[in-house]
Coordinates of C-alpha atoms in Angstrom, one line a residue:
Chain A
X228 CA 91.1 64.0 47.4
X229 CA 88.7 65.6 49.8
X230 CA 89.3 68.3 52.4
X231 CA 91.1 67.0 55.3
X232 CA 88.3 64.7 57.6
X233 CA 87.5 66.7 60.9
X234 CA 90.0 66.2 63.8
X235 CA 88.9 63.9 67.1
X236 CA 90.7 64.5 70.4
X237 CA 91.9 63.0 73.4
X238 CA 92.7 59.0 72.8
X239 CA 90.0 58.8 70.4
X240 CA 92.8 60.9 67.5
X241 CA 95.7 58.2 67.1
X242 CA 92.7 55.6 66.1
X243 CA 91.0 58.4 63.8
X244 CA 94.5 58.7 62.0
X245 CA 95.0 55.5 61.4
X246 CA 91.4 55.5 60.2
X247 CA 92.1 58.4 58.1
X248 CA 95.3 57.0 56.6
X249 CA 93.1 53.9 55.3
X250 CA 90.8 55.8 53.9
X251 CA 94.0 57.6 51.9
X252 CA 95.3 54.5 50.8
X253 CA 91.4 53.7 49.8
X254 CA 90.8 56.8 47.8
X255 CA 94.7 56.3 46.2
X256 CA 93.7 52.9 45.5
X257 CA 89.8 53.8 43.7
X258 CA 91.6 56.6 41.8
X259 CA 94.9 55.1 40.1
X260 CA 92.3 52.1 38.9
X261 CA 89.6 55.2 37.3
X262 CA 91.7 57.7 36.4
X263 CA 95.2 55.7 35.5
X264 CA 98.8 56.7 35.9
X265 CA 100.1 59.7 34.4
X266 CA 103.9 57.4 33.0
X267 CA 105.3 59.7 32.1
X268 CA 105.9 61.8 35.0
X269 CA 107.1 58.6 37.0
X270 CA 110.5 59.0 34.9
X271 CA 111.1 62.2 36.5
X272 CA 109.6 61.6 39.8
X273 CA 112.4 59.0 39.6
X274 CA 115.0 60.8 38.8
X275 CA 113.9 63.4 41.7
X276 CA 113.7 60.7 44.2
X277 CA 116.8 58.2 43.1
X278 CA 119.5 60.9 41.3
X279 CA 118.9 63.2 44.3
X280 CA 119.3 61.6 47.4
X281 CA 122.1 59.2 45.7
X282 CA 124.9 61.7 47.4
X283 CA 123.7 61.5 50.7
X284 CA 123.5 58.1 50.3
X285 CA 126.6 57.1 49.1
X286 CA 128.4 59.3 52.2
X287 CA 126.0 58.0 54.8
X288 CA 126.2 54.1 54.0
X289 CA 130.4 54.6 53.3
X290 CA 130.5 56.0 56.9
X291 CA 127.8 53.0 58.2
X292 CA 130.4 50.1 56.1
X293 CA 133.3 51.8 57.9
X294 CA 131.7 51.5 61.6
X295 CA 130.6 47.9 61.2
X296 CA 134.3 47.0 60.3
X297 CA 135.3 48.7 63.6
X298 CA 133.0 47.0 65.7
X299 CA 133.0 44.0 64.7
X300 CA 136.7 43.8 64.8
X301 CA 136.4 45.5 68.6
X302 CA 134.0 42.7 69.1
X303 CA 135.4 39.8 67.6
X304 CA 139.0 40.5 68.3
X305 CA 138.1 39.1 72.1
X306 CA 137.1 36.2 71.1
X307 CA 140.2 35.5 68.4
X308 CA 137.9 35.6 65.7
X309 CA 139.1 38.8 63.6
X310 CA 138.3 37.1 60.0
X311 CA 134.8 36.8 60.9
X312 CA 134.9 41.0 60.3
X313 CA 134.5 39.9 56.4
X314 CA 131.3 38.3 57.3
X315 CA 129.8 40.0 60.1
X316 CA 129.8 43.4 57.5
X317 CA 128.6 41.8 54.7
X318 CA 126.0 39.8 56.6
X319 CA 124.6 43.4 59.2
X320 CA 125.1 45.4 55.6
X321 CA 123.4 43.1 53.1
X322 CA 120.3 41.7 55.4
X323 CA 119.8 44.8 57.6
X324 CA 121.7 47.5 57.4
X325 CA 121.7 48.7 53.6
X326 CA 117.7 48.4 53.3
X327 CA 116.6 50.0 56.2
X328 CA 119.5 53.3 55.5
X329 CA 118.7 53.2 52.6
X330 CA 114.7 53.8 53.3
X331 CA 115.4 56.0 56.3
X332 CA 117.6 58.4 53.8
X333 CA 115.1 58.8 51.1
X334 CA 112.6 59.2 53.7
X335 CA 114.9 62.4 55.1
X336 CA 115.4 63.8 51.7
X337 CA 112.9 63.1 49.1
X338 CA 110.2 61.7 51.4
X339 CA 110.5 65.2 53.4
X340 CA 110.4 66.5 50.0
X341 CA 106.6 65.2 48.8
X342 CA 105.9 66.1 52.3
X343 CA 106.4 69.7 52.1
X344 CA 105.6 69.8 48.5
X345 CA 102.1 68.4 48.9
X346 CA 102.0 70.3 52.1
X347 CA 102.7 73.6 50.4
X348 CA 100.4 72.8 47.5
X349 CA 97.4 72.1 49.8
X350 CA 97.3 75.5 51.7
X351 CA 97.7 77.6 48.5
X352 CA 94.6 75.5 47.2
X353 CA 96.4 74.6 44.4
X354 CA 95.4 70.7 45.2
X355 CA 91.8 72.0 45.2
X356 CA 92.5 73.9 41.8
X357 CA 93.5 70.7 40.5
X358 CA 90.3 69.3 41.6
X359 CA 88.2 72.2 39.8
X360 CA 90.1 71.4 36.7
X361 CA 88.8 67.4 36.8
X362 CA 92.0 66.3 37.5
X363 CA 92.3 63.9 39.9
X364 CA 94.9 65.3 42.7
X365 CA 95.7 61.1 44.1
X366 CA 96.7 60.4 40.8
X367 CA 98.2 62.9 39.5
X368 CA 100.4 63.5 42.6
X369 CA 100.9 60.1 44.6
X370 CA 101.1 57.7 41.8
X371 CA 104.3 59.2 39.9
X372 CA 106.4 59.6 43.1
X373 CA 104.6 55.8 44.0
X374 CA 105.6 54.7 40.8
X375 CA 109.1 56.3 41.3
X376 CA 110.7 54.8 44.4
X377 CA 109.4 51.6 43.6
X378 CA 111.9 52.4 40.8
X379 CA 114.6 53.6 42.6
X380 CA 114.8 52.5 46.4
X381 CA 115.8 48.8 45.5
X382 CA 118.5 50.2 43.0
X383 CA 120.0 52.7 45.8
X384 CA 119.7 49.4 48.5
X385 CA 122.0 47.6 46.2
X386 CA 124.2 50.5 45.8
X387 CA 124.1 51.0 49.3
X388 CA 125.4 47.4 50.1
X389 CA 128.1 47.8 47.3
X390 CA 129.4 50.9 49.5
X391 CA 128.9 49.6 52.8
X392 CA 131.1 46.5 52.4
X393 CA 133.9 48.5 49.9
X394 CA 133.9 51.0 52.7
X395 CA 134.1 48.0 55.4
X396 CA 136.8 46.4 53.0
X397 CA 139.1 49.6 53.2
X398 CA 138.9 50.4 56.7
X399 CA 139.4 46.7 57.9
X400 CA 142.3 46.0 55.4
X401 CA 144.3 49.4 55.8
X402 CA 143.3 50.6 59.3
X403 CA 143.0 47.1 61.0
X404 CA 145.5 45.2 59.2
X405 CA 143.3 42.3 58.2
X406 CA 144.0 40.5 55.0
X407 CA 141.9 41.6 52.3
X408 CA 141.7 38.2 50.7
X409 CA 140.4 36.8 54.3
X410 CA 138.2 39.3 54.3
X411 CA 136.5 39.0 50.7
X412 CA 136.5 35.3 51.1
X413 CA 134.0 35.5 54.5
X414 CA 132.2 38.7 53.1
X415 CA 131.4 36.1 49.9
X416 CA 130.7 32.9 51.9
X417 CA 128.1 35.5 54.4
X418 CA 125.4 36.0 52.2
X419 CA 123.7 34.2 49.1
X420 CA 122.0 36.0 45.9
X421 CA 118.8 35.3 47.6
X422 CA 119.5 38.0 50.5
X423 CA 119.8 40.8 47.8
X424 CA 116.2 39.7 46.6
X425 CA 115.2 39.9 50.1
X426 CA 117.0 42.8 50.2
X427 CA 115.0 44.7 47.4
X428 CA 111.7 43.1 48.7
X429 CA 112.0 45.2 52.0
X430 CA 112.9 48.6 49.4
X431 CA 109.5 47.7 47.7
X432 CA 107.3 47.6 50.7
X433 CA 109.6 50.9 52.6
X434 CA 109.0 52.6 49.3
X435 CA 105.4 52.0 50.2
X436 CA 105.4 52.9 53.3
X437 CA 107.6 56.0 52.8
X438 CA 105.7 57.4 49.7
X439 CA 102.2 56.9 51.3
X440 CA 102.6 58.2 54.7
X441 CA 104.4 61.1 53.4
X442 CA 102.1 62.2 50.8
X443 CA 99.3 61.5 53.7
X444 CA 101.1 63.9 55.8
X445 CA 101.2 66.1 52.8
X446 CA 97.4 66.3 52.0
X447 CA 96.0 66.9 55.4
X448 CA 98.4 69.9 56.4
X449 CA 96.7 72.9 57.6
X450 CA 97.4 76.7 58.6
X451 CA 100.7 78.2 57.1
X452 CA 103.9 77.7 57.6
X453 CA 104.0 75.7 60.9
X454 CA 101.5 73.3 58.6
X455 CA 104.1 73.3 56.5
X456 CA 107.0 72.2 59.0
X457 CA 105.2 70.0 60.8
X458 CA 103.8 67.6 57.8
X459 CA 107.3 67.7 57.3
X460 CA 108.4 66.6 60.5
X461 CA 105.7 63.8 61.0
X462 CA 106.4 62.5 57.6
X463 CA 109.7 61.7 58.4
X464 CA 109.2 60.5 61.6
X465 CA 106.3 58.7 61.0
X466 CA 107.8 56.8 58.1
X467 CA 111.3 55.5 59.7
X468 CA 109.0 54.4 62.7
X469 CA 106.7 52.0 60.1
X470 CA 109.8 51.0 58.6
X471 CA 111.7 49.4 61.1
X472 CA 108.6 48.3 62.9
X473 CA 107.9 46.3 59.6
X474 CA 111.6 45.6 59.1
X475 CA 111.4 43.4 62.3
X476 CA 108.6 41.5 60.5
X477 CA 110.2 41.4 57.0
X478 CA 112.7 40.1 58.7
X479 CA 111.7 37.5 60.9
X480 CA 109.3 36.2 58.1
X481 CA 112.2 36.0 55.5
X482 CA 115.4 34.9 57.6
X483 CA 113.9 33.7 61.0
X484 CA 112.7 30.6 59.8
X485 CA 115.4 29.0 59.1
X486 CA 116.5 28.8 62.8
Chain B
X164 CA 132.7 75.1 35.0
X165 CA 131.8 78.5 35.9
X166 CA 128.5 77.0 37.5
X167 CA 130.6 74.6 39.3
X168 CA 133.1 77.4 40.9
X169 CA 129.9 79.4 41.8
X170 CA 128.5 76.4 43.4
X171 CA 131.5 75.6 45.2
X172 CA 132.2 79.0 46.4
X173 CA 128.8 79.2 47.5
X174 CA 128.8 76.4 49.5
X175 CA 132.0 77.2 51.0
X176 CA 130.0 80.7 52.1
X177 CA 127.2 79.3 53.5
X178 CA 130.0 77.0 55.8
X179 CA 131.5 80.0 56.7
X180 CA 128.2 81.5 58.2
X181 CA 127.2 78.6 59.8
X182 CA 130.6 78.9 61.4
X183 CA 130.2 82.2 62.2
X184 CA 126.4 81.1 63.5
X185 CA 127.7 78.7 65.7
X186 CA 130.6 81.2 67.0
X187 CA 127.9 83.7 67.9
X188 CA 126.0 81.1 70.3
X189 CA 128.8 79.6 71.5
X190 CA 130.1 82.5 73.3
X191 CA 126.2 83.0 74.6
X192 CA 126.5 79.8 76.5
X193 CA 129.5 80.9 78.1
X194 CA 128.5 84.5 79.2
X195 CA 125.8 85.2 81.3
X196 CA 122.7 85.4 81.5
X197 CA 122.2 82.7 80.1
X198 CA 118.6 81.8 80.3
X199 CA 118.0 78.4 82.4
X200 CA 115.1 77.6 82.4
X201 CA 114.5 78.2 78.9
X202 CA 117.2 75.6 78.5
X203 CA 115.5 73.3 81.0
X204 CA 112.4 73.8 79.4
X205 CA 113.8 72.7 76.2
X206 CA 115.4 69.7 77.1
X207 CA 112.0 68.3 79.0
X208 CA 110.4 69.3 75.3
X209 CA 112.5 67.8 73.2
X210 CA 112.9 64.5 75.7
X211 CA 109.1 63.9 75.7
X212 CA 108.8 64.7 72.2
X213 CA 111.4 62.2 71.0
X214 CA 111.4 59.7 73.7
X215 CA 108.1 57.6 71.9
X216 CA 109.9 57.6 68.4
X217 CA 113.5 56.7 70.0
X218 CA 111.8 54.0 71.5
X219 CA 109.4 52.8 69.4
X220 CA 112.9 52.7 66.7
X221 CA 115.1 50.9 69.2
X222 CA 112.9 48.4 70.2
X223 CA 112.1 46.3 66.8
X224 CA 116.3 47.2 65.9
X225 CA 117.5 45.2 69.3
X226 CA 115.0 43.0 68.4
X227 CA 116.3 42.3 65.0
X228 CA 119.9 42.2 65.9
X229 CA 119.2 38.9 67.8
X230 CA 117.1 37.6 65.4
X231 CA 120.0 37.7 62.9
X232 CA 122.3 37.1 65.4
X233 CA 120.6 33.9 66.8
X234 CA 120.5 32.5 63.3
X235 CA 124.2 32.6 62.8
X236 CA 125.5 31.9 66.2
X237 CA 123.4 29.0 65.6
X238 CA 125.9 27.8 62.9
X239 CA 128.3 27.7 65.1
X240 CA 126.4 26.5 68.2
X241 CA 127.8 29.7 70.0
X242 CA 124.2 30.6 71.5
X243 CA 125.6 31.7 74.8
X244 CA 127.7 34.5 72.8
X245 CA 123.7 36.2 71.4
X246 CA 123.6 38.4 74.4
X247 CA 127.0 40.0 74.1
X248 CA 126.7 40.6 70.9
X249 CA 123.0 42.1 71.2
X250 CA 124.4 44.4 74.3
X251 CA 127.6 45.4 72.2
X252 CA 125.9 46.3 69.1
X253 CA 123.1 48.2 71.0
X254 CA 125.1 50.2 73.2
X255 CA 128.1 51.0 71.3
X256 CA 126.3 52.2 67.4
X257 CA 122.8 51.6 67.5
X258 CA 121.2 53.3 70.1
X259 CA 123.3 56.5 69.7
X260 CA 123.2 56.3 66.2
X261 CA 119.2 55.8 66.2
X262 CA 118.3 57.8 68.5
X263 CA 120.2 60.5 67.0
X264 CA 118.8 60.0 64.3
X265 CA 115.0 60.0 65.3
X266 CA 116.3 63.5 67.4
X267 CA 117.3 65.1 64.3
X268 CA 114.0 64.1 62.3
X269 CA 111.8 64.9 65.5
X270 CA 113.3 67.5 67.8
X271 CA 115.8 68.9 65.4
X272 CA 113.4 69.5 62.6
X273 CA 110.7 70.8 64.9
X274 CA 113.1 73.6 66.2
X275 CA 114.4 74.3 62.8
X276 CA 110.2 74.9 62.2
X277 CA 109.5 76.5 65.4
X278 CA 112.8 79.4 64.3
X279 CA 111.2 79.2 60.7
X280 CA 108.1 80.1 61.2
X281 CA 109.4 83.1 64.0
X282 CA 111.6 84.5 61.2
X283 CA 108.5 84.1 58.2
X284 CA 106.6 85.7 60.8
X285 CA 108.8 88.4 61.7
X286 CA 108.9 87.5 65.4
X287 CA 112.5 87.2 65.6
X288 CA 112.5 91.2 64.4
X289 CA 110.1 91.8 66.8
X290 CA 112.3 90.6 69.6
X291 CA 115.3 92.4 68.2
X292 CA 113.1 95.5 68.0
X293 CA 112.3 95.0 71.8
X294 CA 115.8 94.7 72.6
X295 CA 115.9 91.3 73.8
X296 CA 119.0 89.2 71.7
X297 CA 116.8 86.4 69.4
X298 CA 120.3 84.4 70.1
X299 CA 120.1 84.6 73.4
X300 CA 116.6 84.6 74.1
X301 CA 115.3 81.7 71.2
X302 CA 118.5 80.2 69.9
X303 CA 120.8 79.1 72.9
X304 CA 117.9 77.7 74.9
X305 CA 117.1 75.5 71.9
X306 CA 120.4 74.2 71.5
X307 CA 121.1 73.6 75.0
X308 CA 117.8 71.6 75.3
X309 CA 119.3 69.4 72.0
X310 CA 122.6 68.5 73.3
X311 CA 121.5 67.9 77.0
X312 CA 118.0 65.5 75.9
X313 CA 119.9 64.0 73.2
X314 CA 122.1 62.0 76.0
X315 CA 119.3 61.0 78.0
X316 CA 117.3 59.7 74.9
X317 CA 120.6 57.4 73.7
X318 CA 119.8 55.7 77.7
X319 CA 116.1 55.4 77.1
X320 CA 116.9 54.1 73.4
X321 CA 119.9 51.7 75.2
X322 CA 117.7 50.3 77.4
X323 CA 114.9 49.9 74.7
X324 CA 117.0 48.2 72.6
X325 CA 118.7 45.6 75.0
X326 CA 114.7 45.0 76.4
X327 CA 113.8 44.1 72.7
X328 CA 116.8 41.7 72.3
X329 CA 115.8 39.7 75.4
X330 CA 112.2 39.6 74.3
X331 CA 113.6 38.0 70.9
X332 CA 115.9 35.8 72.4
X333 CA 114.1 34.5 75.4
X334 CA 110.4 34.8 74.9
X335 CA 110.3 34.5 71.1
X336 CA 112.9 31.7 70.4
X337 CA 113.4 30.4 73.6
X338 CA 116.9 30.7 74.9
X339 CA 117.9 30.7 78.5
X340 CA 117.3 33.6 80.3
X341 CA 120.3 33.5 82.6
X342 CA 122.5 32.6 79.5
X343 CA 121.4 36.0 77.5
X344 CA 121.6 38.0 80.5
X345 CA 125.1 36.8 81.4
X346 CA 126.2 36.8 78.0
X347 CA 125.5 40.5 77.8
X348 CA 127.4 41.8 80.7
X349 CA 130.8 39.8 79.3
X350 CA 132.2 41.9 76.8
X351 CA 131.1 45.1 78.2
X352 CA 132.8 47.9 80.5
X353 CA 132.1 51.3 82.1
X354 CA 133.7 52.6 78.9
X355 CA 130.9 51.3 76.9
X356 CA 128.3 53.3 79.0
X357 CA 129.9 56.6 79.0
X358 CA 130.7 56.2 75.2
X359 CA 127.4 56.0 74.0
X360 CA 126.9 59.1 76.2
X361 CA 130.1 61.3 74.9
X362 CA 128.9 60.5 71.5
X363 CA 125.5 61.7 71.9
X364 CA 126.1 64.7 73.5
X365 CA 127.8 65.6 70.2
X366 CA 125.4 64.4 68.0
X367 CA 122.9 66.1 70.2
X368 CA 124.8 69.7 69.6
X369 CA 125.4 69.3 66.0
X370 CA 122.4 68.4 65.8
X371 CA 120.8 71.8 67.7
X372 CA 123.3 73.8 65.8
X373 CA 122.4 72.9 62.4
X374 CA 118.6 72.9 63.1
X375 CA 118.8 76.2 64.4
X376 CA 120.9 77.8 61.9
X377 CA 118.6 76.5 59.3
X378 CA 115.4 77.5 61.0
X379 CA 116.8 81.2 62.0
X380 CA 118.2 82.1 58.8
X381 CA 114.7 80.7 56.5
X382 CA 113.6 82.8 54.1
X383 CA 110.7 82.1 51.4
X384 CA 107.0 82.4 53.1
X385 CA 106.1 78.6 53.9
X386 CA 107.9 76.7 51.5
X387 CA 111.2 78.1 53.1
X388 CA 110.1 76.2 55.9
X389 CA 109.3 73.0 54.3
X390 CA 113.0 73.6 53.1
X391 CA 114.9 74.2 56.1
X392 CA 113.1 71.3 58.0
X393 CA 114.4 68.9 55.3
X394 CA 118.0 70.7 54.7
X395 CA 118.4 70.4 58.9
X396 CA 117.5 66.4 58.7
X397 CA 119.5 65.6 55.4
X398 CA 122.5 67.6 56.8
X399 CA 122.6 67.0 60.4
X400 CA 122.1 63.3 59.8
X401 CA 125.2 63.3 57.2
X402 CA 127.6 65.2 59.5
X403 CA 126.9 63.2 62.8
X404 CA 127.4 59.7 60.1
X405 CA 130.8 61.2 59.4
X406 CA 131.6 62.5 62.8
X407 CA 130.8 58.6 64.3
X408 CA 133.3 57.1 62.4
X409 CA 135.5 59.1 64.0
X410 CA 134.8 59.2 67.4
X411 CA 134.5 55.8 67.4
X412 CA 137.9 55.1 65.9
X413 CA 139.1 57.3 68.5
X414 CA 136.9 55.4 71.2
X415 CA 137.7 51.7 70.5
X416 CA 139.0 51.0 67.0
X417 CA 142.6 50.5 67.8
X418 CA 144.9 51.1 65.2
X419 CA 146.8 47.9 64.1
X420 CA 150.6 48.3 64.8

């Protein structure tokens, strides 16, 4: 990887950006096909990305599960439809909900992570003493952590539904008083096994998104420790934005058809 | 084991500072001086900062809610129901939610880098040294400016949102207009409205408490900063998740008798 391109201004720099990132994804591209994938550190990359944010995961999607059984039973219960609770969590969790948290959390914790990582590395010139030593900084750095969340992120998404609707299960049964069996049996009759391959198609391509735009960020930071924080902070942000733009896509090209 | 005491009793430490932390600026907002415009400042920063990302987030979520929630109204041939349940789902979790989010990944981690870098820098001593409080003077304005944008970003994100789901319903797959817009105002109340602003104003301050406690205690040249942006995110994001379920039990989720 090359020293960051020169800055444009004015409304000429969101165009140069984009610009740059395909160039990014250009070099990334050229150098995993020459110089190969180092395996081995995918495993731990893996275990970085997936192991680590599990936690946060697990308490943000509980706490998601639990406020769609709420609102949909505030919603629903107008209408006299309170057994469509089952289904109206497993249906938000499974096709929406659970993908895109799940992205938007790894991109907080371990896409933050590469960001600052990278980030760091480039303004100690460590990146460039990579380069001095023939190694090839895209491949080494962005393919492991590529190689990891395409890994991980559709294992957490599935872990993420499993906790959304058990957490949706317990608050609808034992704070709302709604049968459990009612509740299982619309949950089930929501969603097909087809909507959890769905589900880890849209982890692949945020896992994409997340690992590219971060490392991005990561590689063209500049000037000390505001470089630092704001990679950081565009990484994150820049990510979620991508992913629920595409989300809208994903999701219109898988389920809107059928309409 | 011993590693997991030590962990444990660190972590219940670094609670009790940030209680202490938050203490300390809360009873700067209530004395004087309390500096204004700083605050005013602050908010317009962190509005125009967030208010593209809130939006551009929003917009594509509203969207997809009646996308999905066409397809199985559908089923039922309950069309006319698509707007209540797009303005209800907007207004009451996703927009506050969202927008909080974005808040904590944009405004709340560029504080928390803004107070890191001071400290790396040694700016904060400097202002100590020159007898102005780095509390008072850096902190409080930042927090105020959180809690008061965060508010005003859930409307923009609100109105974002219920835009997207009309341009999905209507211009994309074609439903009546009148229908959708009629639909939405059905199932929702004043209540609904000043909800969606209680709980942001919360998230908002948990939000500029946690981002500033992490930015103003960094330590660790630039890395530290890297570390407290991502710590204020991860964290502020997980205690607003827990502190949602809450408030909206307490807000609409009766409990059954």
């Amino acid at each position: 990887m090359k020293a960051p391109r020169p800055a444009a201004g004015g409304l000429a720099a969101p165009v140069a950006s984009l610009g740059d990132y395909g160039l990014f994804l250009y070099d990334f591209a050229v150098a995993v096909l020459r110089h190969g994938v180092p395996w081995r550190e995918i495993l731990a990359q893996a275990y970085a990305i997936g192991v680590r944010s599990l936690p946060i995961l697990l308490v943000i999607s509980s706490f998601v599960g639990t406020n769609l059984a709420l609102q949909g039973h505030a919603a629903f219960r107008a209408l006299g439809g309170e057994r469509l609770v089952g289904m109206f969590v497993s249906l938000a969790g499974v096709r929406e909900l659970a993908p895109i948290i799940a992205a938007s959390m790894v991109a907080a914790k371990a896409g933050t992570e590469m960001a600052s990582q990278i980030a760091v590395m480039r303004i100690r010139e460590q990146i460039d003493a990579l380069e001095v030593m023939a190694v090839n900084s895209l491949a080494w750095l962005v393919a492991p952590r590529l190689g990891g969340i395409l890994l991980v992120l559709p294992a957490l998404t599935l872990i993420a539904i499993f906790s959304m609707v058990g957490s949706g299960y317990l608050v609808a049964v034992h704070q709302l008083g709604i049968s459990g069996h009612s509740f299982m049996s619309f949950a089930v009759e929501g969603v097909g096994v087809v909507d959890f391959w769905y589900g880890v198609v849209k982890a692949m391509v945020f896992g994409l998104v997340i690992v590219t735009v971060s490392c991005w960020y990561g590689f063209r930071a500049t000037s000390g420790p505001e470089g630092v924080g704001r990679a950081t902070n565009l990484a994150v942000v820049t990510s979620a934005i991508v992913c629920v733009a595409i989300n809208y896509f994903l999701s219109e090209l898988l389920y809107g058809g059928a309409g | 084991m011993p590693a997991l005491v030590r962990q444990t009793a660190s972590s219940l430490a670094a609670l009790g500072r940030f209680a202490w932390f938050a203490g300390q600026v809360a009873r700067r907002v209530v004395t004087p001086p309390v500096f204004g415009g700083e605050a005013l400042l602050a908010t317009w920063t962190t509005f125009t900062r967030c208010v593209l990302p809130v939006v551009a987030v929003t917009l594509p979520y509203g969207m997809v809610v009646s996308l999905q929630g066409l397809e199985i109204f559908r089923m039922f041939g309950a069309e006319r129901l698509l707007g209540s349940l797009v303005s209800v789902a907007v207004l009451r979790e996703l927009s506050p939610v969202m927008a909080s989010v974005l808040v904590a990944a944009q405004g709340g981690s560029a504080c928390a880098a803004e107070l890191g870098a001071m400290r790396i820098k040694e700016e904060l001593d400097a202002t100590e040294v020159m007898a102005v409080d780095p509390l008072r003077w850096h902190v409080v304005p930042r927090v105020l400016g959180l809690t008061l944008a965060t508010p005003l970003l859930g409307i923009a994100g609100s109105v974002a949102g219920l835009v997207g789901g009309y341009v999905t319903a209507v211009l994309v797959k074609g439903e009546t207009s009148g229908v959708f817009l009629g639909g939405m105002w059905a199932l929702m109340g004043p209540v609904d409205a000043w909800a969606g602003v209680l709980k942001t104003t919360v998230f908002g301050a948990v939000i500029g408490l946690i981002a500033s406690y992490h930015g103003f205690y960094a330590t660790g040249g630039a890395a530290g900063v890297g570390r407290a942006v991502n710590d204020t995110v991860v964290r502020s994001v997980l205690v607003f998740i827990v502190f949602n379920y809450f408030l909206t039990s307490a807000l609409f989720g009766a409990v059954q008798p």
